[in-house]
Amino acid sequence: MTPENTARAAKLLADAYNSRVQLSDLPENCRPSERDESYAIQDAMAENLGLTCAGWKLGMSAPGTMRQFNVTAPVPGRIFKECIFEDGASVPAGHYTGPKVEPEFAVRIKSDLPARDSDYSRAEVEAATDAILLCIEIADNRVAMAPPQPLSMIADNGGFAAYVVGPEVANWRDVDFAAAPVDLIIDGEVAAPGLKGEFRVDPIDVVVWTLNDLSRRGYGLTAGDLISTGSATVPTAMGIGSEAIGQFGTLGEVRVKFSQ
């Protein structure tokens, strides 16, 4: 892909983001055919948007999901500071084209982890972890993708729209996050039960992969960054006027409402 086509794809995606429309597809010569092309488009899209990166979100992070969508690594995107909401917030979902809610665990970093040549270890990531939080990601796509196209999703900032940050998990080092119960409740009904087995993943493992992938690209993590580690249920559409609750068993819950 030429630099000109990378720039064109990024502008199309940024314009779609700002105008709240969904493209039927990217032009053929602007569609990424490998991961590094997707990353280049995402980086340029973020530059066009001019928003503040406050961390990273990961999709398709569990082994079962990767096999399901025929990928060998997760789908990353930036979390923008301007799109972060507090627990119980009313989010203007009318700004999105087809928002879906995803209960997730997020890791908050307490110390800088700069890019370097050697890989970071799990022990280093655990030492740099400030907290693990209960959250809800709101996902949206600027390109219609049925079935999902992982490379285009990466280019489209991983399908990120907004992020709702809930409470911290007490004694997180003692929790088996891959087996923790999770339900997505919409308007009082179970809309999506928690995924299980190979469709769940440990949050710290996701951060290790994310950090080392970012480091290869010349990026690091900074204190306060959030790393969203992948949906614990099937991503589920929700309408304006509805409320979603991510219920995480005894760990707690996080809520969000959709407004116009």
CSV table of C-alpha atoms in Angstrom, one decimal:
chain,number,residue,atom,x,y,z
A,1,MET,CA,0.0,0.0,0.0
A,2,THR,CA,1.4,3.4,-1.0
A,3,PRO,CA,1.7,6.2,1.6
A,4,GLU,CA,-1.0,8.1,-0.4
A,5,ASN,CA,-3.5,5.2,-0.1
A,6,THR,CA,-2.7,4.9,3.6
A,7,ALA,CA,-3.4,8.6,4.1
A,8,ARG,CA,-6.6,8.3,2.0
A,9,ALA,CA,-7.9,5.4,4.0
A,10,ALA,CA,-7.1,7.2,7.3
A,11,LYS,CA,-9.0,10.3,6.2
A,12,LEU,CA,-12.0,8.4,5.0
A,13,LEU,CA,-12.2,6.6,8.4
A,14,ALA,CA,-11.6,9.9,10.4
A,15,ASP,CA,-14.3,11.7,8.4
A,16,ALA,CA,-16.7,8.8,8.9
A,17,TYR,CA,-16.0,9.0,12.7
A,18,ASN,CA,-16.6,12.7,12.8
A,19,SER,CA,-19.7,12.7,10.6
A,20,ARG,CA,-21.2,9.6,12.3
A,21,VAL,CA,-21.7,7.6,9.1
A,22,GLN,CA,-20.8,4.1,8.2
A,23,LEU,CA,-18.9,3.4,4.9
A,24,SER,CA,-20.0,0.4,2.9
A,25,ASP,CA,-16.3,-0.5,2.5
A,26,LEU,CA,-12.9,1.1,2.0
A,27,PRO,CA,-11.8,1.5,-1.7
A,28,GLU,CA,-10.0,-1.5,-2.9
A,29,ASN,CA,-6.6,0.2,-3.1
A,30,CYS,CA,-7.0,1.4,0.5
A,31,ARG,CA,-7.8,-1.9,2.1
A,32,PRO,CA,-5.0,-3.3,4.2
A,33,SER,CA,-3.7,-6.7,3.3
A,34,GLU,CA,-1.3,-7.1,6.2
A,35,ARG,CA,-1.2,-6.1,9.9
A,36,ASP,CA,1.5,-3.4,9.5
A,37,GLU,CA,-0.6,-1.7,6.8
A,38,SER,CA,-3.6,-1.7,9.2
A,39,TYR,CA,-1.4,-0.2,12.0
A,40,ALA,CA,-0.2,2.6,9.6
A,41,ILE,CA,-3.8,3.5,8.7
A,42,GLN,CA,-4.9,3.4,12.4
A,43,ASP,CA,-2.0,5.7,13.4
A,44,ALA,CA,-2.8,8.2,10.7
A,45,MET,CA,-6.6,8.0,11.5
A,46,ALA,CA,-5.7,8.9,15.2
A,47,GLU,CA,-3.5,11.8,14.0
A,48,ASN,CA,-6.4,13.1,11.9
A,49,LEU,CA,-8.8,12.9,14.8
A,50,GLY,CA,-6.5,14.8,17.1
A,51,LEU,CA,-7.8,13.0,20.2
A,52,THR,CA,-5.8,12.1,23.3
A,53,CYS,CA,-4.7,8.5,23.6
A,54,ALA,CA,-5.5,7.2,27.1
A,55,GLY,CA,-4.7,3.6,26.5
A,56,TRP,CA,-5.5,0.7,24.2
A,57,LYS,CA,-8.4,-1.7,23.7
A,58,LEU,CA,-8.1,-5.3,22.4
A,59,GLY,CA,-10.6,-7.3,20.5
A,60,MET,CA,-10.5,-11.0,19.5
A,61,SER,CA,-8.0,-11.5,22.4
A,62,ALA,CA,-9.1,-15.0,23.5
A,63,PRO,CA,-7.7,-18.1,21.8
A,64,GLY,CA,-11.2,-19.4,20.8
A,65,THR,CA,-12.1,-16.0,19.3
A,66,MET,CA,-8.9,-15.8,17.3
A,67,ARG,CA,-9.5,-19.3,15.9
A,68,GLN,CA,-13.1,-18.3,15.2
A,69,PHE,CA,-12.0,-15.3,13.1
A,70,ASN,CA,-8.9,-16.9,11.7
A,71,VAL,CA,-6.4,-14.5,13.2
A,72,THR,CA,-3.2,-15.2,15.2
A,73,ALA,CA,-3.2,-12.1,17.3
A,74,PRO,CA,-5.7,-9.7,18.9
A,75,VAL,CA,-7.2,-6.6,17.2
A,76,PRO,CA,-5.9,-3.5,19.0
A,77,GLY,CA,-7.2,0.1,19.0
A,78,ARG,CA,-6.7,3.3,20.9
A,79,ILE,CA,-8.9,4.4,23.8
A,80,PHE,CA,-9.4,8.1,23.6
A,81,LYS,CA,-9.6,10.2,26.8
A,82,GLU,CA,-12.4,12.3,25.4
A,83,CYS,CA,-14.5,9.1,25.0
A,84,ILE,CA,-14.2,7.8,28.6
A,85,PHE,CA,-17.2,7.9,30.9
A,86,GLU,CA,-17.8,7.2,34.5
A,87,ASP,CA,-19.8,4.3,35.9
A,88,GLY,CA,-23.6,5.0,35.5
A,89,ALA,CA,-23.1,7.6,32.8
A,90,SER,CA,-25.6,8.4,30.0
A,91,VAL,CA,-23.7,8.0,26.8
A,92,PRO,CA,-24.9,9.8,23.6
A,93,ALA,CA,-25.3,6.6,21.5
A,94,GLY,CA,-27.0,8.7,18.8
A,95,HIS,CA,-23.4,9.7,17.9
A,96,TYR,CA,-22.7,6.2,16.7
A,97,THR,CA,-23.9,4.1,13.7
A,98,GLY,CA,-24.4,0.7,15.4
A,99,PRO,CA,-23.1,0.6,18.9
A,100,LYS,CA,-22.6,-2.6,20.8
A,101,VAL,CA,-21.9,-3.1,24.5
A,102,GLU,CA,-19.2,-5.4,25.9
A,103,PRO,CA,-18.5,-6.0,29.6
A,104,GLU,CA,-14.7,-6.2,30.0
A,105,PHE,CA,-11.8,-6.2,32.5
A,106,ALA,CA,-9.4,-3.3,32.1
A,107,VAL,CA,-5.9,-3.0,33.5
A,108,ARG,CA,-4.7,0.4,34.7
A,109,ILE,CA,-0.9,1.0,34.6
A,110,LYS,CA,0.9,2.7,37.5
A,111,SER,CA,4.3,3.3,36.0
A,112,ASP,CA,5.8,4.0,32.6
A,113,LEU,CA,6.7,1.1,30.4
A,114,PRO,CA,8.7,2.6,27.5
A,115,ALA,CA,9.3,0.9,24.1
A,116,ARG,CA,12.4,-1.3,24.1
A,117,ASP,CA,14.1,-4.0,22.1
A,118,SER,CA,13.6,-6.9,24.5
A,119,ASP,CA,10.1,-8.3,25.4
A,120,TYR,CA,8.5,-7.4,28.7
A,121,SER,CA,7.7,-10.3,31.0
A,122,ARG,CA,4.5,-11.0,32.8
A,123,ALA,CA,6.3,-10.3,36.1
A,124,GLU,CA,7.2,-6.8,34.9
A,125,VAL,CA,3.6,-6.1,33.8
A,126,GLU,CA,2.2,-7.3,37.1
A,127,ALA,CA,4.6,-5.1,39.0
A,128,ALA,CA,3.5,-2.1,36.8
A,129,THR,CA,-0.3,-2.8,37.3
A,130,ASP,CA,-2.1,-0.4,39.5
A,131,ALA,CA,-5.6,-2.0,39.4
A,132,ILE,CA,-7.9,-4.1,37.4
A,133,LEU,CA,-11.3,-2.6,36.8
A,134,LEU,CA,-14.8,-3.6,35.8
A,135,CYS,CA,-15.7,-1.7,32.5
A,136,ILE,CA,-18.0,-1.6,29.5
A,137,GLU,CA,-16.6,-0.9,26.1
A,138,ILE,CA,-19.0,0.6,23.5
A,139,ALA,CA,-17.9,-0.6,20.1
A,140,ASP,CA,-18.8,0.8,16.7
A,141,ASN,CA,-17.6,0.4,13.1
A,142,ARG,CA,-16.9,3.1,10.6
A,143,VAL,CA,-16.9,0.4,7.9
A,144,ALA,CA,-19.7,-2.1,7.4
A,145,MET,CA,-18.2,-5.5,8.0
A,146,ALA,CA,-20.2,-8.7,7.7
A,147,PRO,CA,-18.5,-11.0,8.4
A,148,PRO,CA,-15.9,-9.1,10.4
A,149,GLN,CA,-12.7,-8.2,8.6
A,150,PRO,CA,-9.9,-8.1,11.2
A,151,LEU,CA,-7.4,-6.1,9.2
A,152,SER,CA,-10.0,-3.4,8.4
A,153,MET,CA,-11.1,-3.4,12.0
A,154,ILE,CA,-7.5,-2.6,13.1
A,155,ALA,CA,-7.4,0.2,10.6
A,156,ASP,CA,-10.7,1.5,12.0
A,157,ASN,CA,-9.1,1.9,15.5
A,158,GLY,CA,-10.3,-1.6,16.5
A,159,GLY,CA,-14.0,-0.5,16.3
A,160,PHE,CA,-13.6,1.7,19.4
A,161,ALA,CA,-16.4,4.2,20.2
A,162,ALA,CA,-16.4,4.9,24.0
A,163,TYR,CA,-15.4,3.4,27.3
A,164,VAL,CA,-17.2,3.2,30.7
A,165,VAL,CA,-14.9,2.8,33.7
A,166,GLY,CA,-16.4,1.1,36.8
A,167,PRO,CA,-15.0,0.0,40.1
A,168,GLU,CA,-11.7,-1.6,40.9
A,169,VAL,CA,-11.5,-5.4,41.7
A,170,ALA,CA,-10.4,-6.0,45.2
A,171,ASN,CA,-7.4,-8.3,45.7
A,172,TRP,CA,-7.1,-8.7,41.9
A,173,ARG,CA,-4.0,-10.9,42.3
A,174,ASP,CA,-6.2,-13.6,43.9
A,175,VAL,CA,-8.9,-13.6,41.1
A,176,ASP,CA,-9.2,-16.2,38.3
A,177,PHE,CA,-10.4,-13.7,35.7
A,178,ALA,CA,-10.7,-16.2,32.9
A,179,ALA,CA,-13.3,-18.1,35.0
A,180,ALA,CA,-15.0,-15.2,36.8
A,181,PRO,CA,-18.8,-15.1,36.1
A,182,VAL,CA,-20.0,-12.3,33.9
A,183,ASP,CA,-23.4,-11.5,32.5
A,184,LEU,CA,-24.6,-8.6,30.3
A,185,ILE,CA,-28.0,-7.4,31.5
A,186,ILE,CA,-30.0,-5.0,29.2
A,187,ASP,CA,-33.2,-3.5,30.6
A,188,GLY,CA,-33.4,-6.1,33.3
A,189,GLU,CA,-32.9,-9.2,31.1
A,190,VAL,CA,-29.8,-11.3,30.5
A,191,ALA,CA,-28.8,-10.2,26.9
A,192,ALA,CA,-25.6,-12.2,26.8
A,193,PRO,CA,-24.2,-14.7,29.3
A,194,GLY,CA,-20.5,-14.8,30.0
A,195,LEU,CA,-18.2,-16.5,27.6
A,196,LYS,CA,-16.3,-19.5,28.9
A,197,GLY,CA,-13.3,-21.7,28.4
A,198,GLU,CA,-11.1,-20.8,25.4
A,199,PHE,CA,-13.2,-17.7,24.8
A,200,ARG,CA,-11.9,-16.1,28.0
A,201,VAL,CA,-8.4,-14.9,28.7
A,202,ASP,CA,-6.4,-13.6,31.7
A,203,PRO,CA,-6.2,-9.7,31.6
A,204,ILE,CA,-2.5,-9.6,32.4
A,205,ASP,CA,-1.6,-11.9,29.5
A,206,VAL,CA,-3.4,-9.5,27.2
A,207,VAL,CA,-1.4,-6.6,28.5
A,208,VAL,CA,1.8,-8.5,28.0
A,209,TRP,CA,1.0,-9.1,24.4
A,210,THR,CA,-0.2,-5.5,23.9
A,211,LEU,CA,2.9,-3.9,25.4
A,212,ASN,CA,5.3,-6.1,23.4
A,213,ASP,CA,3.4,-5.4,20.2
A,214,LEU,CA,3.3,-1.7,20.9
A,215,SER,CA,7.0,-1.7,21.8
A,216,ARG,CA,7.8,-3.3,18.4
A,217,ARG,CA,6.0,-0.3,16.8
A,218,GLY,CA,7.9,2.2,18.9
A,219,TYR,CA,5.1,2.9,21.5
A,220,GLY,CA,5.1,2.3,25.2
A,221,LEU,CA,2.6,2.6,28.0
A,222,THR,CA,2.5,5.5,30.5
A,223,ALA,CA,1.2,5.7,34.1
A,224,GLY,CA,-2.6,5.9,34.1
A,225,ASP,CA,-3.1,4.2,30.8
A,226,LEU,CA,-6.0,1.8,30.5
A,227,ILE,CA,-5.7,-1.5,28.7
A,228,SER,CA,-9.1,-3.0,27.9
A,229,THR,CA,-8.6,-6.8,27.5
A,230,GLY,CA,-11.5,-8.1,25.4
A,231,SER,CA,-15.2,-8.7,25.8
A,232,ALA,CA,-16.3,-11.3,28.4
A,233,THR,CA,-19.6,-11.8,26.6
A,234,VAL,CA,-20.7,-11.6,22.9
A,235,PRO,CA,-20.8,-7.9,21.9
A,236,THR,CA,-24.5,-7.0,22.0
A,237,ALA,CA,-26.5,-4.1,20.3
A,238,MET,CA,-28.5,-1.8,22.6
A,239,GLY,CA,-31.0,0.8,21.7
A,240,ILE,CA,-31.3,4.5,22.8
A,241,GLY,CA,-33.1,4.7,26.1
A,242,SER,CA,-31.9,1.4,27.3
A,243,GLU,CA,-29.5,0.5,30.2
A,244,ALA,CA,-26.8,-2.1,30.3
A,245,ILE,CA,-25.3,-3.6,33.4
A,246,GLY,CA,-22.1,-5.7,33.3
A,247,GLN,CA,-22.5,-8.1,36.2
A,248,PHE,CA,-19.3,-9.7,37.4
A,249,GLY,CA,-20.6,-11.9,40.2
A,250,THR,CA,-19.1,-11.1,43.6
A,251,LEU,CA,-16.6,-8.7,41.9
A,252,GLY,CA,-19.3,-6.1,41.3
A,253,GLU,CA,-21.0,-4.4,38.4
A,254,VAL,CA,-20.8,-1.4,36.0
A,255,ARG,CA,-23.7,0.4,34.3
A,256,VAL,CA,-24.3,2.6,31.3
A,257,LYS,CA,-27.4,4.1,29.7
A,258,PHE,CA,-27.8,5.1,26.0
A,259,SER,CA,-29.1,8.6,25.3
A,260,GLN,CA,-29.8,10.4,22.0
